[in-house]
XYZ file of N, CA, C and O in Angstrom:
888
model
N 102.549 26.131 192.830
C 104.060 26.436 191.902
C 105.034 25.864 192.673
O 105.190 26.097 194.068
N 105.905 25.351 192.234
C 107.094 24.736 192.951
C 108.656 25.481 192.710
O 108.504 25.748 191.458
N 109.272 25.388 193.570
C 110.585 26.095 193.499
C 111.552 25.314 193.967
O 111.647 24.655 194.999
N 112.586 25.374 193.375
C 114.001 24.611 193.543
C 114.865 25.558 194.378
O 114.659 26.548 194.572
N 115.889 24.851 194.933
C 116.790 25.644 195.671
C 117.039 26.945 195.049
O 117.860 28.126 195.851
N 117.221 26.739 193.958
C 118.072 27.892 192.979
C 117.185 29.235 192.725
O 117.447 29.956 193.184
N 115.905 28.685 192.627
C 114.892 29.631 192.413
C 114.795 30.555 193.930
O 114.527 31.608 194.220
N 114.752 29.710 195.021
C 114.359 30.150 196.318
C 115.466 31.368 196.634
O 115.025 32.583 196.897
N 116.487 30.712 196.270
C 118.003 31.601 196.533
C 118.140 33.001 195.742
O 118.051 34.114 196.092
N 117.547 32.988 194.344
C 117.418 34.045 193.447
C 116.422 34.959 194.068
O 116.632 36.073 194.480
N 115.239 34.631 194.404
C 114.211 35.205 194.734
C 114.508 35.929 196.187
O 114.522 37.247 196.274
N 115.205 35.133 197.281
C 115.438 36.018 198.314
C 116.435 36.893 198.229
O 116.667 37.772 198.828
N 117.438 36.526 197.165
C 118.681 37.566 197.336
C 117.779 39.308 196.643
O 118.245 40.075 196.872
N 116.905 38.941 195.511
C 116.281 39.960 195.176
C 115.621 40.981 196.093
O 115.865 42.073 196.243
N 114.883 40.186 197.163
C 114.376 40.622 198.344
C 114.958 41.287 199.235
O 114.771 42.568 199.733
N 116.126 40.826 199.411
C 117.343 41.164 200.309
C 117.913 42.825 199.777
O 118.135 43.705 200.392
N 118.254 42.435 198.363
C 119.098 43.618 197.820
C 117.965 44.885 197.733
O 118.315 45.747 197.923
N 116.619 44.250 197.708
C 115.791 45.938 197.604
C 115.312 46.225 199.052
O 115.580 47.407 198.973
N 115.689 45.368 200.073
C 115.624 45.964 201.535
C 116.677 46.633 201.641
O 116.810 47.729 202.194
N 118.028 46.199 201.309
C 119.229 46.851 201.696
C 119.086 48.174 201.092
O 119.504 49.316 201.631
N 118.663 48.216 199.345
C 118.848 49.583 199.023
C 117.785 50.584 199.361
O 117.932 51.844 199.711
N 116.572 50.086 200.021
C 115.472 50.624 200.657
C 116.302 51.444 202.073
O 116.069 52.759 202.266
N 116.781 50.631 202.855
C 117.458 51.181 203.977
C 118.425 51.944 203.791
O 118.698 53.211 204.412
N 119.337 51.898 202.741
C 120.400 52.710 202.496
C 120.172 54.099 202.001
O 120.349 55.430 202.045
N 118.971 54.083 201.072
C 118.398 55.415 200.586
C 117.897 56.139 201.634
O 117.866 57.292 201.654
N 117.281 55.259 202.437
C 116.394 56.117 203.597
C 117.378 56.988 204.701
O 117.417 57.923 205.083
N 118.476 56.256 204.889
C 119.927 56.500 205.661
C 120.631 57.756 204.852
O 120.773 58.336 205.896
N 120.921 57.848 203.686
C 120.954 58.864 203.149
C 120.131 60.152 203.413
O 120.653 61.276 203.235
N 118.691 59.986 203.102
C 117.933 60.990 203.490
C 118.125 61.360 204.749
O 118.035 62.841 205.429
N 118.265 60.623 205.985
C 118.308 60.762 207.077
C 119.766 61.754 207.373
O 119.516 62.622 208.210
N 120.455 61.450 206.706
C 122.265 62.419 206.903
C 121.617 63.502 206.069
O 122.101 64.566 206.881
N 120.876 63.764 205.038
C 120.616 65.135 204.589
C 119.931 65.733 205.138
O 120.192 66.866 205.515
N 118.732 64.970 206.028
C 118.100 65.876 206.831
C 118.857 66.276 208.150
O 118.573 67.575 208.371
N 119.889 65.905 208.610
C 120.792 66.080 209.527
C 121.395 67.551 209.206
O 121.892 68.311 209.953
N 121.870 67.573 208.005
C 122.625 68.389 207.153
C 121.908 69.538 207.106
O 122.134 70.637 207.136
N 120.627 69.586 206.441
C 119.542 70.502 206.434
C 119.556 71.289 207.696
O 119.475 72.736 208.082
N 119.142 70.403 208.765
C 118.812 71.295 210.142
C 120.191 71.932 210.760
O 120.040 72.742 211.279
N 121.381 71.475 210.519
C 122.374 71.804 211.230
C 123.181 72.878 210.384
O 123.982 73.753 211.255
N 122.871 73.201 209.047
C 123.439 74.250 208.386
C 122.600 75.520 208.393
O 121.474 75.180 207.968
N 123.392 76.617 208.744
C 122.820 77.826 208.686
C 122.429 78.385 207.329
O 123.701 78.304 206.566
N 121.738 79.139 206.884
C 121.360 80.051 205.602
C 122.254 81.142 205.549
O 122.884 81.741 206.785
N 123.051 81.265 204.577
C 124.132 82.058 204.458
C 123.773 83.233 203.412
O 122.928 82.594 202.851
N 124.602 84.389 203.557
C 124.477 85.245 202.416
C 125.317 85.181 201.293
O 126.509 84.991 201.613
N 124.815 85.380 200.367
C 125.589 84.880 199.040
C 127.187 85.641 198.813
O 128.176 85.169 198.655
N 126.954 86.881 199.241
C 128.082 87.681 199.143
C 129.171 87.316 200.158
O 130.261 87.976 199.987
N 128.899 86.739 201.242
C 129.825 86.639 202.262
C 130.206 84.877 202.189
O 131.040 84.449 202.896
N 129.751 84.151 201.394
C 129.948 82.715 201.226
C 131.515 82.653 200.961
O 132.190 83.311 200.288
N 132.456 81.577 201.431
C 133.734 80.880 201.195
C 133.196 79.300 201.114
O 132.229 78.863 201.188
N 134.508 78.955 200.358
C 134.623 77.450 200.044
C 134.120 76.377 201.197
O 134.237 76.821 202.302
N 133.241 75.704 201.205
C 132.801 74.616 202.109
C 131.303 74.336 201.711
O 130.823 74.364 200.408
N 130.899 73.336 202.699
C 129.428 72.780 202.686
C 128.453 73.986 203.038
O 128.260 74.348 204.286
N 127.625 74.765 202.259
C 127.001 75.920 202.778
C 125.249 75.659 202.294
O 124.980 74.807 201.313
N 124.635 76.879 202.756
C 123.298 76.802 202.426
C 122.599 78.260 202.012
O 123.141 79.049 202.722
N 121.781 78.246 201.011
C 121.538 79.804 200.726
C 120.071 79.530 200.339
O 119.546 78.324 199.777
N 119.333 80.379 200.199
C 117.985 80.682 199.663
C 118.018 82.149 198.385
O 118.538 82.808 199.173
N 117.324 81.859 197.578
C 117.076 83.129 196.785
C 116.324 82.701 195.708
O 115.419 81.716 195.790
N 116.213 83.379 194.524
C 115.463 83.476 193.325
C 116.515 83.187 192.099
O 117.227 83.791 192.234
N 115.750 82.597 191.168
C 116.377 82.104 189.758
C 116.524 83.328 189.290
O 115.726 83.860 189.027
N 117.635 84.095 188.821
C 118.073 85.407 188.163
C 118.025 84.997 186.510
O 117.508 85.896 185.906
N 118.957 83.764 186.414
C 118.998 83.807 184.843
C 119.244 82.096 184.636
O 120.050 81.614 185.467
N 119.543 81.902 183.479
C 120.206 80.510 183.336
C 121.359 80.837 182.134
O 121.213 81.641 181.561
N 122.039 79.778 182.120
C 123.063 79.751 181.087
C 122.817 79.799 179.678
O 123.161 80.238 178.771
N 121.612 78.541 179.542
C 120.887 78.547 178.385
C 119.697 78.477 178.395
O 119.053 78.502 179.683
N 118.749 78.712 177.506
C 117.296 79.271 177.584
C 116.765 77.690 177.101
O 116.793 77.369 175.928
N 116.145 77.065 177.948
C 115.111 75.755 177.801
C 114.011 76.106 177.430
O 113.520 77.077 178.042
N 113.073 75.153 176.564
C 111.594 75.526 176.929
C 110.804 74.048 177.020
O 111.163 72.959 176.480
N 110.268 74.061 178.116
C 109.433 72.932 178.431
C 108.647 72.406 177.374
O 107.910 72.896 176.640
N 108.236 70.949 177.172
C 107.590 69.911 176.130
C 106.112 70.443 176.576
O 105.708 70.863 175.291
N 105.588 70.171 177.494
C 104.309 70.571 177.731
C 103.758 71.778 178.119
O 102.711 72.322 177.349
N 104.070 72.609 178.973
C 103.584 74.093 179.117
C 104.210 74.982 178.227
O 103.742 75.739 177.818
N 105.383 74.466 177.270
C 106.114 75.472 176.377
C 106.630 76.968 176.977
O 106.725 77.825 176.200
N 107.133 76.564 178.324
C 107.733 77.921 179.158
C 109.244 77.916 178.747
O 109.775 76.866 178.972
N 109.508 78.760 178.549
C 111.068 79.292 179.018
C 111.836 78.789 180.392
O 111.216 79.391 181.365
N 112.624 77.946 180.657
C 113.057 77.674 182.063
C 114.720 77.330 181.935
O 115.158 77.452 180.742
N 114.934 76.852 183.091
C 116.146 76.486 183.304
C 116.453 74.885 183.482
O 117.639 74.481 183.700
N 115.094 74.178 183.913
C 115.149 72.899 184.176
C 113.898 72.553 183.839
O 113.079 73.134 184.186
N 113.655 71.238 183.365
C 112.396 70.611 183.072
C 112.675 69.226 183.027
O 113.484 68.648 182.335
N 112.049 68.402 183.404
C 111.711 66.773 183.629
C 110.243 66.738 182.759
O 109.286 67.049 183.544
N 110.002 65.908 182.154
C 108.896 65.452 181.185
C 108.644 64.401 181.205
O 109.497 63.374 180.566
N 107.486 63.441 181.727
C 107.409 61.703 181.634
C 106.257 61.619 181.298
O 105.139 62.317 181.525
N 105.944 60.846 180.370
C 104.568 59.787 180.094
C 104.668 58.683 180.477
O 105.443 57.920 180.077
N 103.470 58.430 181.456
C 103.454 56.902 181.714
C 102.107 56.329 181.165
O 101.250 56.919 181.241
N 102.362 55.109 180.626
C 101.425 54.558 180.245
C 100.723 53.242 180.953
O 101.804 52.411 181.741
N 99.542 53.134 181.564
C 99.080 51.875 182.521
C 98.561 50.822 181.794
O 97.572 51.379 180.508
N 98.589 49.767 182.149
C 97.901 48.802 181.435
C 97.720 47.535 182.587
O 98.698 46.566 182.979
N 96.423 47.346 183.006
C 96.277 46.465 184.045
C 96.893 46.611 185.434
O 96.523 47.769 185.737
N 97.519 45.992 185.703
C 98.489 45.939 186.722
C 99.836 46.751 186.994
O 100.407 47.008 187.865
N 99.799 47.111 185.536
C 101.353 47.646 185.538
C 101.353 48.631 184.688
O 100.494 49.172 184.140
N 102.693 49.558 184.789
C 102.661 50.565 184.278
C 104.151 50.781 183.745
O 105.188 50.454 184.605
N 104.262 51.701 182.781
C 105.661 51.865 182.541
C 105.704 53.454 181.781
O 104.532 53.728 181.145
N 107.074 53.998 182.070
C 107.304 55.012 181.300
C 107.724 55.061 179.890
O 108.280 54.472 179.555
N 106.646 55.623 178.726
C 107.219 55.576 177.545
C 107.949 56.692 177.116
O 108.325 56.766 175.844
N 107.494 57.780 178.036
C 108.872 59.086 177.742
C 109.381 59.276 178.747
O 108.732 59.787 179.981
N 110.815 59.637 179.166
C 111.078 60.593 180.173
C 112.684 61.403 179.630
O 113.245 60.872 179.204
N 111.992 62.582 179.596
C 113.023 63.529 179.090
C 113.460 64.795 180.095
O 112.395 65.085 180.761
N 114.627 64.948 180.274
C 115.081 65.753 181.276
C 116.186 66.519 180.908
O 117.257 66.066 180.160
N 116.193 68.005 180.905
C 117.342 68.896 180.474
C 117.519 70.150 181.362
O 116.500 70.401 182.282
N 118.422 70.362 181.614
C 118.864 71.613 182.652
C 119.848 72.100 182.279
O 120.802 71.798 181.479
N 120.259 73.596 182.643
C 121.170 74.367 182.317
C 121.894 75.165 183.849
O 120.938 74.876 184.621
N 123.078 75.302 183.916
C 123.467 76.245 184.966
C 122.800 77.429 185.051
O 122.405 78.162 184.085
N 122.117 77.539 186.384
C 121.089 78.748 186.538
C 122.077 79.568 188.104
O 122.888 79.063 188.435
N 121.775 80.740 187.991
C 121.989 81.489 188.747
C 121.078 82.190 189.721
O 119.855 82.697 189.575
N 121.660 82.109 191.292
C 120.469 82.468 192.131
C 120.779 83.643 192.789
O 122.180 83.913 193.064
N 119.975 84.508 193.032
C 120.318 85.871 193.792
C 119.301 85.807 195.070
O 118.029 85.651 195.008
N 119.813 86.119 195.934
C 119.601 86.342 197.421
C 119.408 88.019 198.016
O 119.152 88.131 199.153
N 119.686 89.309 197.063
C 119.473 90.170 197.282
C 121.219 90.760 197.553
O 121.341 91.919 197.865
N 121.777 89.919 197.723
C 123.461 90.204 198.394
C 124.308 89.927 197.284
O 125.160 90.530 197.244
N 123.957 88.829 196.639
C 124.954 88.623 195.242
C 124.384 87.473 194.459
O 123.243 87.148 194.782
N 125.193 86.681 193.637
C 124.687 86.097 192.822
C 125.321 84.447 192.966
O 126.658 84.664 193.011
N 124.801 83.584 193.207
C 125.664 82.187 192.771
C 124.986 81.205 191.744
O 124.011 81.217 191.364
N 126.315 80.445 191.346
C 125.972 79.561 190.080
C 125.625 78.207 190.713
O 126.390 77.939 191.418
N 124.392 77.496 190.165
C 123.906 76.304 190.889
C 124.079 75.439 189.596
O 123.591 75.603 188.360
N 125.008 74.360 189.756
C 124.738 73.550 188.698
C 123.720 72.192 188.993
O 123.730 71.482 189.738
N 122.364 72.251 188.072
C 121.497 71.574 188.214
C 121.600 69.923 187.770
O 120.825 69.518 188.352
N 122.423 69.794 186.563
C 122.598 68.551 186.044
C 122.575 67.309 187.273
O 122.215 66.195 186.726
N 123.678 67.635 188.056
C 124.167 66.571 188.914
C 123.588 66.809 190.277
O 123.533 65.928 191.340
N 122.424 67.521 190.501
C 121.904 67.805 191.749
C 120.789 66.597 192.220
O 120.196 66.052 191.174
N 120.489 66.918 193.400
C 119.315 66.169 193.916
C 118.212 67.145 193.843
O 118.200 67.848 195.087
N 117.355 66.862 193.079
C 116.219 68.161 192.899
C 115.012 67.487 193.440
O 114.435 66.265 193.107
N 114.508 68.044 194.742
C 113.192 67.800 195.214
C 112.057 68.636 194.944
O 112.200 70.066 195.644
N 111.262 68.549 194.006
C 110.562 69.469 193.497
C 109.113 69.023 193.088
O 108.702 68.116 193.209
N 108.239 69.727 193.490
C 106.682 70.030 192.817
C 106.415 69.582 191.909
O 106.830 70.391 190.727
N 105.437 68.718 190.924
C 105.066 69.029 189.936
C 104.125 69.898 189.559
O 103.609 70.204 190.101
N 104.408 70.507 188.256
C 104.001 72.207 188.036
C 102.647 71.468 186.785
O 101.737 72.225 187.341
N 102.801 70.858 186.185
C 101.728 70.542 185.300
C 101.393 69.017 184.859
O 102.296 67.911 185.076
N 100.255 68.779 185.012
C 99.756 67.147 185.066
C 98.610 67.148 184.182
O 97.912 67.827 184.150
N 98.269 65.895 183.176
C 97.011 65.658 182.543
C 97.047 64.448 182.191
O 97.898 63.439 182.502
N 96.008 63.682 181.842
C 95.618 62.580 181.603
C 95.012 62.273 180.289
O 93.881 63.287 179.912
N 94.944 61.414 179.351
C 94.039 60.864 178.577
C 93.817 59.294 178.704
O 94.712 58.577 178.889
N 92.857 58.915 177.818
C 92.528 57.219 177.878
C 91.203 56.901 176.959
O 91.032 57.681 176.163
N 90.791 56.057 177.440
C 89.551 55.612 176.406
C 88.328 56.509 176.527
O 87.891 56.600 175.198
N 87.902 57.460 177.644
C 86.933 58.066 177.468
C 87.310 59.368 177.788
O 86.506 60.277 177.690
N 88.760 59.764 177.297
C 89.358 60.863 177.318
C 90.451 61.154 176.474
O 91.606 61.005 176.907
N 90.100 61.470 175.313
C 91.191 61.301 173.979
C 92.102 62.482 174.622
O 91.647 63.696 174.970
N 93.318 62.223 173.997
C 94.578 63.429 173.980
C 94.284 64.649 173.341
O 93.347 64.158 172.200
N 94.156 65.724 173.790
C 93.867 66.757 173.241
C 95.079 67.165 171.757
O 96.035 66.319 171.784
N 94.799 68.132 170.798
C 95.587 68.148 169.859
C 96.938 68.372 170.389
O 98.018 68.024 169.569
N 97.251 69.507 171.188
C 98.338 69.719 171.538
C 99.315 68.710 172.415
O 100.450 68.338 172.169
N 98.397 67.827 173.220
C 98.970 66.424 173.734
C 99.668 65.698 172.808
O 100.718 64.943 172.977
N 98.985 65.356 171.381
C 98.895 64.331 170.471
C 100.485 64.914 169.808
O 100.984 64.054 169.159
N 100.345 66.103 169.550
C 101.357 66.635 168.915
C 102.789 66.489 169.997
O 103.884 66.287 169.303
N 102.651 66.599 171.084
C 104.035 66.347 171.830
C 104.331 64.945 171.501
O 105.369 64.729 171.452
N 103.223 64.108 171.995
C 103.644 63.051 171.754
C 104.270 62.569 170.241
O 105.314 61.610 170.072
N 103.918 63.169 169.511
C 104.411 62.658 167.779
C 105.778 63.264 167.920
O 106.386 62.435 167.250
N 106.251 64.082 168.771
C 107.755 65.012 168.723
C 108.469 63.876 169.363
O 110.044 63.427 168.965
N 107.913 62.628 170.167
C 108.666 61.867 170.678
C 108.328 60.539 170.002
O 109.134 59.282 170.584
N 107.946 60.348 168.724
C 107.707 59.237 168.249
C 106.502 58.202 168.751
O 106.683 57.012 168.557
N 105.787 59.023 169.510
C 104.804 58.065 170.412
C 103.005 58.777 170.000
O 103.067 59.600 169.042
N 102.293 57.890 170.123
C 100.876 58.255 169.942
C 99.824 57.952 171.187
O 100.251 56.804 171.944
N 98.891 58.607 171.330
C 98.083 58.168 172.196
C 97.091 57.080 171.756
O 96.042 56.256 172.640
N 97.019 56.496 170.486
C 96.067 55.620 170.058
C 96.622 54.196 170.127
O 97.555 54.038 169.982
N 95.851 53.757 170.661
C 95.981 51.788 170.530
C 95.531 50.824 169.657
O 94.980 52.000 168.730
N 95.511 49.898 169.550
C 95.071 49.205 168.634
C 93.324 49.199 168.130
O 92.911 49.308 167.143
N 92.769 49.391 169.544
C 91.337 49.439 169.711
C 90.703 50.439 170.216
O 89.826 51.468 169.806
N 91.768 50.903 171.422
C 91.124 52.132 172.355
C 92.358 52.827 172.218
O 93.562 52.515 172.072
N 92.057 54.310 173.194
C 93.027 54.817 173.582
C 93.791 54.427 174.611
O 93.650 53.604 175.436
N 95.199 54.766 174.700
C 95.912 54.057 175.460
C 95.626 55.241 176.903
O 95.404 56.474 176.900
N 95.915 54.648 178.304
C 95.901 55.338 179.270
C 97.066 55.849 179.644
O 97.887 55.049 179.843
N 97.368 57.155 179.646
C 98.460 57.947 179.835
C 98.339 58.998 180.700
O 97.134 59.631 180.962
N 99.310 58.928 181.528
C 99.658 59.964 182.324
C 100.645 61.205 182.286
O 101.926 60.353 181.924
N 100.375 62.134 181.785
C 101.428 63.419 181.598
C 102.032 64.088 182.902
O 101.252 64.799 183.544
N 103.224 64.326 182.944
C 103.611 65.163 184.210
C 104.825 65.962 183.814
O 105.916 65.422 183.081
N 105.257 67.355 184.329
C 105.909 67.918 183.803
C 106.451 69.039 185.127
O 105.474 69.705 185.667
N 107.572 69.211 185.445
C 108.061 70.005 186.468
C 109.532 70.746 185.689
O 109.961 70.557 184.961
N 108.844 71.973 186.106
C 110.214 73.040 185.809
C 110.407 73.896 186.684
O 109.701 74.217 187.686
N 111.764 74.784 186.237
C 112.300 75.413 187.023
C 112.237 77.036 186.080
O 113.074 76.699 185.377
N 111.841 78.000 186.704
C 111.746 79.095 185.886
C 112.508 80.277 186.385
O 112.598 80.449 187.776
N 112.833 81.625 185.644
C 113.268 82.554 186.514
C 112.307 83.332 187.302
O 111.161 83.361 186.944
N 112.701 83.390 188.519
C 111.934 84.123 189.476
C 111.396 83.214 190.333
O 110.951 83.378 191.475
N 111.544 81.742 190.460
C 111.223 80.816 191.297
C 112.004 80.396 192.391
O 113.672 81.069 192.463
N 111.632 80.562 193.393
C 112.549 80.719 194.636
C 113.217 79.339 195.022
O 112.444 78.282 194.976
N 114.319 79.149 195.626
C 114.910 77.897 195.632
C 115.643 77.862 196.774
O 116.279 78.709 197.606
N 115.726 76.510 197.742
C 116.656 76.201 198.628
C 117.826 75.262 198.281
O 117.668 74.495 197.617
N 118.980 76.000 198.511
C 120.308 75.123 197.905
C 121.073 74.767 199.241
O 121.567 75.570 200.079
N 121.485 73.288 199.120
C 122.304 72.828 200.233
C 123.589 72.139 199.406
O 123.122 70.770 198.832
N 124.739 72.476 199.353
C 125.904 71.812 199.097
C 127.386 72.368 199.030
O 127.243 73.261 199.864
N 128.151 71.861 198.411
C 129.471 72.065 198.145
C 129.445 73.304 197.633
O 128.844 73.430 196.527
N 130.315 74.277 198.262
C 130.529 75.475 197.527
C 131.956 75.925 197.271
O 132.685 75.403 197.923
N 132.206 76.466 196.121
C 133.577 76.775 195.464
C 133.594 77.889 194.999
O 132.722 78.328 193.620
N 134.528 78.844 195.384
C 134.541 80.132 194.258
C 135.444 79.814 193.086
O 136.492 79.227 193.167
N 135.054 80.143 191.904
C 135.328 80.053 190.541
C 135.407 81.434 189.957
O 134.210 81.710 189.299
N 136.345 81.755 189.546
C 136.754 83.072 188.808
C 135.729 84.016 189.487
O 135.054 84.850 188.296
N 135.502 84.279 190.604
C 135.075 85.382 191.428
C 133.365 85.085 191.565
O 132.983 85.964 192.231
N 132.830 83.879 191.315
C 131.538 83.629 191.427
C 131.483 82.260 192.203
O 132.443 81.379 191.947
N 130.762 82.325 193.550
C 130.731 81.429 194.284
C 129.756 79.999 193.152
O 128.682 80.671 192.965
N 130.227 79.046 193.348
C 129.468 77.868 192.633
C 128.895 76.648 193.302
O 130.037 76.332 193.773
N 128.036 76.147 193.177
C 127.651 75.040 193.861
C 127.313 74.040 192.884
O 126.925 73.933 191.976
N 128.243 72.672 193.368
C 128.479 71.350 192.258
C 128.332 70.512 193.206
O 129.317 70.333 194.237
N 127.799 69.572 193.204
C 127.987 68.010 193.765
C 129.627 67.886 193.770
O 130.066 67.560 192.537
N 130.345 67.180 194.747
C 131.377 66.103 194.592
C 131.233 64.834 195.637
O 130.386 64.688 195.855
N 132.465 63.976 195.226
C 132.275 63.013 195.697
C 132.198 62.723 197.383
O 132.728 63.392 197.924
N 130.930 62.197 197.945
C 130.620 62.047 199.085
C 129.769 63.430 199.669
O 129.157 63.253 200.911
N 129.724 64.252 198.712
C 128.833 65.496 199.142
C 127.584 65.843 198.182
O 128.256 66.268 196.915
N 126.563 65.552 198.182
C 125.453 65.904 197.357
C 124.943 66.805 197.412
O 125.245 68.097 197.952
N 124.607 67.468 196.374
C 123.749 69.194 196.367
C 122.130 69.262 196.123
O 121.706 68.178 195.487
N 121.703 69.618 197.339
C 119.976 69.258 197.354
C 119.492 70.782 197.020
O 119.830 71.693 197.249
N 118.642 70.493 195.859
C 118.212 71.963 195.204
C 116.533 71.862 195.427
O 116.249 70.659 194.977
N 116.044 72.533 195.846
C 114.393 72.510 196.150
C 113.693 73.741 195.881
O 114.197 74.869 196.594
N 112.200 73.360 195.721
C 111.488 74.510 195.730
C 110.582 74.635 196.762
O 109.425 75.431 196.927
N 110.723 73.821 197.640
C 109.956 73.678 198.791
C 110.949 74.140 199.923
O 111.876 74.819 199.760
N 109.928 74.447 201.120
C 110.554 75.188 202.035
C 111.323 74.245 203.216
O 111.201 72.743 202.827
N 112.102 74.826 203.931
C 113.185 74.075 204.635
C 112.701 73.301 205.430
O 113.156 72.003 205.852
N 111.423 73.446 206.058
C 110.770 72.583 206.895
C 110.009 71.411 206.175
O 110.056 70.375 206.526
N 109.527 71.730 205.272
C 108.976 70.721 204.258
C 110.036 69.683 203.775
O 109.693 68.467 204.160
N 111.070 70.272 203.490
C 112.072 69.657 203.123
C 112.648 68.662 204.026
O 113.077 67.347 203.683
N 112.859 69.041 205.180
C 113.507 68.430 206.384
C 112.317 67.378 206.660
O 112.832 65.793 206.886
N 110.936 67.472 206.377
C 109.952 66.413 206.950
C 110.102 65.398 206.119
O 110.221 64.072 206.461
N 110.192 65.730 204.439
C 110.524 64.785 203.529
C 111.623 64.020 203.958
O 111.255 62.494 203.508
N 112.693 64.641 203.957
C 113.876 63.561 203.972
C 114.027 62.629 205.333
O 114.920 61.483 205.156
N 113.515 63.021 206.099
C 113.449 62.054 207.622
C 112.370 61.123 207.506
O 112.129 60.309 208.702
N 111.127 61.217 207.079
C 110.181 60.679 207.084
C 110.114 59.026 206.828
O 109.971 58.228 207.662
N 111.055 58.789 206.010
C 111.223 57.143 205.492
C 112.290 56.482 206.290
O 111.918 55.376 206.831
N 113.378 57.382 206.624
C 114.081 56.597 208.041
C 113.250 56.534 209.174
O 113.556 55.543 210.149
N 112.340 57.373 209.544
C 111.643 57.196 210.729
C 110.665 56.270 210.746
O 110.554 55.446 211.824
N 110.028 55.944 209.670
C 109.089 54.590 209.289
C 110.103 53.318 209.401
O 109.578 52.531 210.349
N 111.382 53.561 208.964
C 112.064 52.015 209.289
C 112.433 52.115 210.615
O 112.612 50.800 210.976
N 112.660 53.148 211.155
C 113.215 52.942 212.699
C 111.994 52.665 213.653
O 112.097 51.576 214.774
N 110.770 52.769 213.342
C 109.620 52.586 213.861
C 109.242 51.014 213.995
O 108.963 50.280 214.825
N 109.611 50.622 212.485
C 109.376 49.142 212.314
C 110.434 48.236 212.747
O 110.181 47.239 212.953
N 111.412 49.033 213.500
C 112.637 47.929 214.057
C 113.439 47.830 212.924
O 114.466 46.665 213.102
N 113.327 48.278 211.688
C 114.350 47.805 210.618
C 115.971 48.163 210.730
O 116.543 47.552 210.156
N 115.966 49.491 211.354
C 117.121 49.965 211.474
C 117.041 50.476 213.177
O 116.151 50.623 213.532
């Protein structure tokens, strides 16, 4: 295969852009890791405006959502279906919904805006269907609601289903900008300050955020 100068420039630019994006993303996670380790956990009842860290359980949501796959009431869900074909895969369904939730730590209640938060969550439900594993009637019904089907021209499509949810009673770690609004402390991301919400432990979250940056540092990239 022959490449002219223009083609080489385009390819090099694409690789360079991807590399810069990877470094920037890893650096942002490194900064977040530093904030996680440097910020102490506060009690909700004593919080004031500023960059704060809390831990507690979801007490309620502003609206009631129902997850597509498990059919559970929740305050947040993301549901994806990925189709595999040869060496490629593509998302054919990507559905995400959230509502304001309220976190209780035993001393008070804080409002958490989930829609713009950086969510670090474990997958709760997953399944697969394919050539030798037909989708269940329940999965087929879910696909139909999104205008999709597990059936191909000759064989079943190779599909992977994943759903992550946050329910009342789930324990969360929250780190980000807090502001008192009408007597309730509210966590919401602002420009230059992200809001991290996770169902992982603080130690696990710290390890996840700093691992990519450490790999780039060890490789001499940064």
